[in-house]
Short mmCIF file of C-alpha atoms in Angstrom, two decimals:
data_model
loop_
_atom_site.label_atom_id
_atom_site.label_comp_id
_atom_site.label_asym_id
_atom_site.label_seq_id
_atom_site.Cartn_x
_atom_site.Cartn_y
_atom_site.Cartn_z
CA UNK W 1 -6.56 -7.05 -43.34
CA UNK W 2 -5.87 -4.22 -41.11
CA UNK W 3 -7.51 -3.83 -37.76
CA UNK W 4 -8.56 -0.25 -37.18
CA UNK W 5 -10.78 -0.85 -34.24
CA UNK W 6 -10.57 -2.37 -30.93
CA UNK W 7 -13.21 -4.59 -29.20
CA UNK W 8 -14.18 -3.33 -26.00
CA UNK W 9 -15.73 -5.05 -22.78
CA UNK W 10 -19.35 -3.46 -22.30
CA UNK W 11 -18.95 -1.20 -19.24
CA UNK W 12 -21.53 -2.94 -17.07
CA UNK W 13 -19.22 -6.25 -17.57
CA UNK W 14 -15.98 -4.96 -17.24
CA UNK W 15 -17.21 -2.73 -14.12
CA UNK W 16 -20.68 -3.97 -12.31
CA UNK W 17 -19.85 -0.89 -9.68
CA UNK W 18 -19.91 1.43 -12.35
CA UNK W 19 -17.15 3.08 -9.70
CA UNK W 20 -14.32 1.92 -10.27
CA UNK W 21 -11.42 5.72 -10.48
CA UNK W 22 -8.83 5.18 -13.71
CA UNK W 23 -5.78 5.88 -12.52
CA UNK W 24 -4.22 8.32 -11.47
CA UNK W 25 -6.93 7.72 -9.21
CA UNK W 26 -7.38 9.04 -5.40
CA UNK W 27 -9.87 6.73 -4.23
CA UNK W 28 -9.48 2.49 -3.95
CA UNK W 29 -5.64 2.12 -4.60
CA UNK W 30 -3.78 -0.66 -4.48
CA UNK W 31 0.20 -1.13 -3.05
CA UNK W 32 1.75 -4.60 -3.87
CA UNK W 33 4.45 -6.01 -1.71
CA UNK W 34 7.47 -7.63 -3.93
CA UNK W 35 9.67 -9.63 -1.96
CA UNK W 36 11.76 -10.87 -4.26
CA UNK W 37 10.36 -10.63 -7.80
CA UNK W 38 12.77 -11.72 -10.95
CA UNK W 39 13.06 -8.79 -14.09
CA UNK W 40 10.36 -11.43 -15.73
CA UNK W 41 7.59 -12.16 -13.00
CA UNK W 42 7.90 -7.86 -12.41
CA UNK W 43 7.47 -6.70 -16.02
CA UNK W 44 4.75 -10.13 -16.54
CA UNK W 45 2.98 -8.16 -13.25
CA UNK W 46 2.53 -4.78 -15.11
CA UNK W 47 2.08 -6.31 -18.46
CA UNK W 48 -1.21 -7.58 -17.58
CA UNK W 49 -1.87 -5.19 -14.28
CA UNK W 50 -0.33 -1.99 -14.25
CA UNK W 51 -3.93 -0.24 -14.61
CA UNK W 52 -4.51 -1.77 -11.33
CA UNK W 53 -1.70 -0.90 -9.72
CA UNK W 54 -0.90 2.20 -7.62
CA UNK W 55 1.72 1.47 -5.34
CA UNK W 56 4.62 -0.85 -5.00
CA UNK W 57 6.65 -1.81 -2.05
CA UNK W 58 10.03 -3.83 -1.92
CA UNK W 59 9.75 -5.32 1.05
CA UNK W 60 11.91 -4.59 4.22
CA UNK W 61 15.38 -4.28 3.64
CA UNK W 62 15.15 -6.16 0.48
CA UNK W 63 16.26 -2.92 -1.99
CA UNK W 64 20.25 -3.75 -1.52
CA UNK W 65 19.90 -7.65 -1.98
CA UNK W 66 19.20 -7.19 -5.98
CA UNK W 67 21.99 -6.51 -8.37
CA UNK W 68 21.60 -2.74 -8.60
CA UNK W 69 20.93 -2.76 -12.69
CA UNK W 70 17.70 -4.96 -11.83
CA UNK W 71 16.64 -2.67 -8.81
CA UNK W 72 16.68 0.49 -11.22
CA UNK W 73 15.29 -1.51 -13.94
CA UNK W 74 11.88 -2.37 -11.85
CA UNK W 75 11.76 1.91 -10.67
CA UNK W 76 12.02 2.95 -14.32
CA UNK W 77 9.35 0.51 -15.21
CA UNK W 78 7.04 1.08 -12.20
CA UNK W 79 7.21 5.00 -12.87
CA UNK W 80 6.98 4.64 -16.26
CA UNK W 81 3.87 2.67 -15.65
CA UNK W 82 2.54 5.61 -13.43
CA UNK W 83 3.30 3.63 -9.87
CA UNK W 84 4.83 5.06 -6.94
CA UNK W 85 7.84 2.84 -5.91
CA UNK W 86 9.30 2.56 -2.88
CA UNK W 87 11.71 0.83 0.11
CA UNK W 88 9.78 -0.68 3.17
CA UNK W 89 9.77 1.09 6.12
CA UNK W 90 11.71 -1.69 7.97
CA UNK W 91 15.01 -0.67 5.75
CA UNK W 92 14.87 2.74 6.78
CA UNK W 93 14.45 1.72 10.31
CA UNK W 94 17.91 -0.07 9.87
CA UNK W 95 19.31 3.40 8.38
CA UNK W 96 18.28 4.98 11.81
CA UNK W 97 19.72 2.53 13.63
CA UNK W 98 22.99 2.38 11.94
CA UNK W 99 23.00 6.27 11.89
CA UNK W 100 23.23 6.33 8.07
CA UNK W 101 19.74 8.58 7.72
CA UNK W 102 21.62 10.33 5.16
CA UNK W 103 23.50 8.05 3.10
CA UNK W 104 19.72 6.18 2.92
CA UNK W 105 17.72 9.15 1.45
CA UNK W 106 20.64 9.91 -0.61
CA UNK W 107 20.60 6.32 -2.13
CA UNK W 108 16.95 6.13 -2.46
CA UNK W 109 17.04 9.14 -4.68
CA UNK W 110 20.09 8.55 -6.88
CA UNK W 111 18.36 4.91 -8.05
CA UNK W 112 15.27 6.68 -8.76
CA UNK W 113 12.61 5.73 -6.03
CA UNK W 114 9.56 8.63 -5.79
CA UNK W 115 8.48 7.31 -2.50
CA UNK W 116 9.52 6.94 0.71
CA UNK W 117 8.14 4.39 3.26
CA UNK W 118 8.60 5.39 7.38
CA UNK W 119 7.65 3.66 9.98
CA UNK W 120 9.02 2.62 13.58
CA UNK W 121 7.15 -0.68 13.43
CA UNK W 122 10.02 -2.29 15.24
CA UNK W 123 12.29 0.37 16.70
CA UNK W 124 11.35 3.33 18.57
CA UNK W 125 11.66 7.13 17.78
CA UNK W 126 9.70 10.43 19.01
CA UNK W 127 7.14 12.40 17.38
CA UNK W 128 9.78 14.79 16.74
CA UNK W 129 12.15 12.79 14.67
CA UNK W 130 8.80 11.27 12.74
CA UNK W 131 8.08 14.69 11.57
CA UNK W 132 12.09 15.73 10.59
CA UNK W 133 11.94 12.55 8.45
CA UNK W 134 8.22 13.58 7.04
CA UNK W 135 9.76 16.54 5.66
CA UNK W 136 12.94 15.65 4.67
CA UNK W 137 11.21 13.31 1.98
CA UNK W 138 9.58 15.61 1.06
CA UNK W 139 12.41 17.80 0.73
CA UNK W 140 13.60 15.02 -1.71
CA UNK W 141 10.68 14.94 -3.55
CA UNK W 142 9.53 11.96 -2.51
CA UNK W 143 5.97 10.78 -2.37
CA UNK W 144 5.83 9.96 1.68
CA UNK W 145 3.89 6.95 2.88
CA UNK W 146 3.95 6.68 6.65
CA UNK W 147 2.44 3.29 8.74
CA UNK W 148 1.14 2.86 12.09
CA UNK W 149 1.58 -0.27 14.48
CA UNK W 150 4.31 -1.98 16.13
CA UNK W 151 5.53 -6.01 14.07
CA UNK W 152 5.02 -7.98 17.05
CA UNK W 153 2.13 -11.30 17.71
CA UNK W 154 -0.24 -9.54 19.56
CA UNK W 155 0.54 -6.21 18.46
CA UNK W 156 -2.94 -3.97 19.45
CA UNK W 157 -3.61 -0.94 17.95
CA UNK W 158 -3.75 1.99 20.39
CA UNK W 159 -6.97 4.08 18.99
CA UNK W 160 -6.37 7.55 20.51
CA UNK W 161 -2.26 6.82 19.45
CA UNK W 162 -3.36 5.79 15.61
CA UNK W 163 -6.16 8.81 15.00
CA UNK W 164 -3.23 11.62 16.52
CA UNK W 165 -0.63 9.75 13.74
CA UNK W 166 -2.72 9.88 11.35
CA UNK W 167 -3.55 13.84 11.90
CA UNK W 168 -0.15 14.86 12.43
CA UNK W 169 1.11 12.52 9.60
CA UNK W 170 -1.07 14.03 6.90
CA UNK W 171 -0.65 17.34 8.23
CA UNK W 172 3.17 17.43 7.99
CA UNK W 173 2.32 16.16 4.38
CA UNK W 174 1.95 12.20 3.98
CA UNK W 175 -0.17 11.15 1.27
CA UNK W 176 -1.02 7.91 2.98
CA UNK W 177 -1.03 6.42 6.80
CA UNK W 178 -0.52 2.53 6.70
CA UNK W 179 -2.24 0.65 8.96
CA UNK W 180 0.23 -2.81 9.80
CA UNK W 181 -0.40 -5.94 9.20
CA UNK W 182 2.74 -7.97 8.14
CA UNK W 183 2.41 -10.12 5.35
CA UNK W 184 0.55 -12.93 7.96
CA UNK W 185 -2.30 -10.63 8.70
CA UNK W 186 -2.37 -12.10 11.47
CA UNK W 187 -2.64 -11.34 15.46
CA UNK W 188 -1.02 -7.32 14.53
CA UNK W 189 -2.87 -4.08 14.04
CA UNK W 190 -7.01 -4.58 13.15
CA UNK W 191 -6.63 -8.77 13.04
CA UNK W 192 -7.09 -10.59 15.44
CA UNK W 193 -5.09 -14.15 15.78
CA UNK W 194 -6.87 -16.06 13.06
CA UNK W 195 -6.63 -13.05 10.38
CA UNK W 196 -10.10 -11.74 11.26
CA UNK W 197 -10.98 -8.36 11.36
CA UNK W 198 -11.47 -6.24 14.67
CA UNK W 199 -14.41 -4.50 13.34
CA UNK W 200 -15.56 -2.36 16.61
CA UNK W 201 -11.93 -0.74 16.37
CA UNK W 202 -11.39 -0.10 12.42
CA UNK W 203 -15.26 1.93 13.25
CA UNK W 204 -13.81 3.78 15.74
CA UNK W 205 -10.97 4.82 13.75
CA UNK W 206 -13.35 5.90 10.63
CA UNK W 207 -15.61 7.85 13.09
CA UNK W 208 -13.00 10.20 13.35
CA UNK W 209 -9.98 10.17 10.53
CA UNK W 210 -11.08 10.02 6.91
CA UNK W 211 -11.04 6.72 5.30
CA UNK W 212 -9.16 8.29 2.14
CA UNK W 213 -5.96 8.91 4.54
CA UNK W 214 -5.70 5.04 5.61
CA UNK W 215 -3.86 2.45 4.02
CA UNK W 216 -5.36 -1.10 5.09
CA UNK W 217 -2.79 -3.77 5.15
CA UNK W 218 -4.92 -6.57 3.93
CA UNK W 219 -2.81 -9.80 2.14
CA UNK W 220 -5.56 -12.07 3.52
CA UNK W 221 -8.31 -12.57 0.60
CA UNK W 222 -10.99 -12.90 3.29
CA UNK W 223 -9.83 -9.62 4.81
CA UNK W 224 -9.83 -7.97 1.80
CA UNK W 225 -13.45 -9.58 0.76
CA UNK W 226 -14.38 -8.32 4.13
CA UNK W 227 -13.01 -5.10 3.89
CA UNK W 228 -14.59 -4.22 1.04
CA UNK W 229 -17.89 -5.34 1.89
CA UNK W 230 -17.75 -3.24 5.06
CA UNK W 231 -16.29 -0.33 4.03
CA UNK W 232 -16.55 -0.11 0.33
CA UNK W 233 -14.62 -1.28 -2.83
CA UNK W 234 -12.31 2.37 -2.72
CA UNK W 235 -10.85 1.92 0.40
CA UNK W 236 -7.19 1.86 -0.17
CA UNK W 237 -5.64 -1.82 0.18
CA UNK W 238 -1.92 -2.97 1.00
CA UNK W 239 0.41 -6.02 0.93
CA UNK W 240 -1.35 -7.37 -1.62
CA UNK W 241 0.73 -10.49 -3.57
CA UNK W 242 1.62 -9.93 -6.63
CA UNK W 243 -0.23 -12.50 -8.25
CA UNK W 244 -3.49 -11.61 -6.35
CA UNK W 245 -3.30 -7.89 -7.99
CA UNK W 246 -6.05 -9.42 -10.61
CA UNK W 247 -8.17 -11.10 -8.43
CA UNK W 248 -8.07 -8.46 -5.71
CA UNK W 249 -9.41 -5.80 -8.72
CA UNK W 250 -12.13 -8.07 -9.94
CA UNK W 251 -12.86 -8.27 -5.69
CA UNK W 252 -13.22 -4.36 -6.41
CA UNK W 253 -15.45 -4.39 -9.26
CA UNK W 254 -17.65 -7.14 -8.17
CA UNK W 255 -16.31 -9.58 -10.35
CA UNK W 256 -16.34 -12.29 -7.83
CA UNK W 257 -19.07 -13.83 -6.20
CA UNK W 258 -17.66 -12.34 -3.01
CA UNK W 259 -18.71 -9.44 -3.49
CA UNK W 260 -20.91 -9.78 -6.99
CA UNK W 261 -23.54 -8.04 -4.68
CA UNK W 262 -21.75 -4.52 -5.48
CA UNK W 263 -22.43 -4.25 -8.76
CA UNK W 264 -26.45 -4.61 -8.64
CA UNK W 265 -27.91 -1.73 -10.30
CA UNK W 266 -31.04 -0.55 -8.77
CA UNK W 267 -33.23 -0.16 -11.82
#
């Protein structure tokens, strides 16, 4: 017999929050880190998540490691699956240092990539040179990403530093400011050195940036559970594994008792 209809998940299961933006959305996206993924695990991950995906980042200077046929394979598919794709900043940080700024950009753009990642989380550079690079993905067509905060143990984040990067960052024309956390979450940027959140200083931040220009490195599930609680289940969230995309969306949704109490519906 022929199936003409689909079965569908009544809304108030499939979303408690009754919030929860189809993409492309602009509010609560998601960036997972890949450090290494095989062709499989990477088209398994969008099989069953790409709907919950927005953003995904190869990690460092991982991008030249794969055989090149497999890196454009995983662009096509991630833009085909509506993602923005992209190197980590870290890899263009070795581009500046090896003065090949231009033979990077050119790469990124002949395999494909629509995003572009910088940061100067280990090496230094001026406000200047931030912007030129800014613009010149842009120039390429490139979605730009930016991040804030130096790699380092102890690495503190400098409030009046982070809200001026943020401004001048989105006003040159980033979509997106990352706030760092490695993939530890650990004693760098808003964590302190048992992963737990600095929550005087990510205030002070929100008092006076918008939340919808921030990034939060989060690959921590009780940072993420405790992100969300404080600051809402559309606050953009970063470094997520790959096989924690599922459970960080049902996080979102209230799908978990971590955070069931989002979805009560006040009658």
């Amino acid at each position: 017999m022929e199936v003409t209809s689909y079965l569908n998940w009544n809304p108030v299961l499939a979303d408690p929050t009754g919030q929860r933006q189809a993409k492309p959305r602009t509010l609560g996206k998601t960036m997972v880190m890949d450090k290494g993924l095989g062709p499989n695990a990477f088209q398994d991950m969008l099989s069953i998540g790409s709907s919950h995906l927005d953003m995904i980042k190869l990690g460092f200077g991982t991008s030249p490691l794969y055989p090149q046929h497999v890196l454009k394979s995983k662009i096509n598919l991630a833009k085909e699956n509506g993602i923005c794709i992209y190197p980590g900043g870290t890899f263009l940080e070795v581009a500046i240092t090896q003065n090949a700024v231009d033979s990077y950009f050119d790469m990124i753009v002949a395999l494909g990539f629509n995003g572009v990642e910088i940061s100067n989380g280990t090496i230094e550079f001026n406000r200047k040179f931030r912007n030129e690079l800014i613009m010149r993905g842009l120039d390429e067509g490139l979605e730009v990403i930016t991040e804030y905060g130096k790699k380092g143990w102890g690495s503190a984040i400098e409030l009046e530093e982070l809200i001026e990067t943020v401004l001048l960052d989105t006003e040159f024309g980033a979509s997106l400011v990352t706030i760092e956390a490695r993939e530890s979450g650990m004693g760098v940027g808003i964590f302190d050195h048992q992963g737990k959140c600095k929550d005087e200083e990510v205030g002070q931040v929100l008092a006076a940036v918008s939340g919808q220009q921030l990034l939060w490195e989060a690959p921590l599930k009780s940072q993420q559970v405790h992100l969300i609680s404080m600051l809402g289940s559309d606050i953009h969230l970063g470094n997520i594994s790959p096989d924690e995309l599922i459970a960080l969306e049902a996080l979102r949704r209230g799908l978990r008792s971590d955070t069931l109490s989002l979805g009560t519906r006040k009658e």
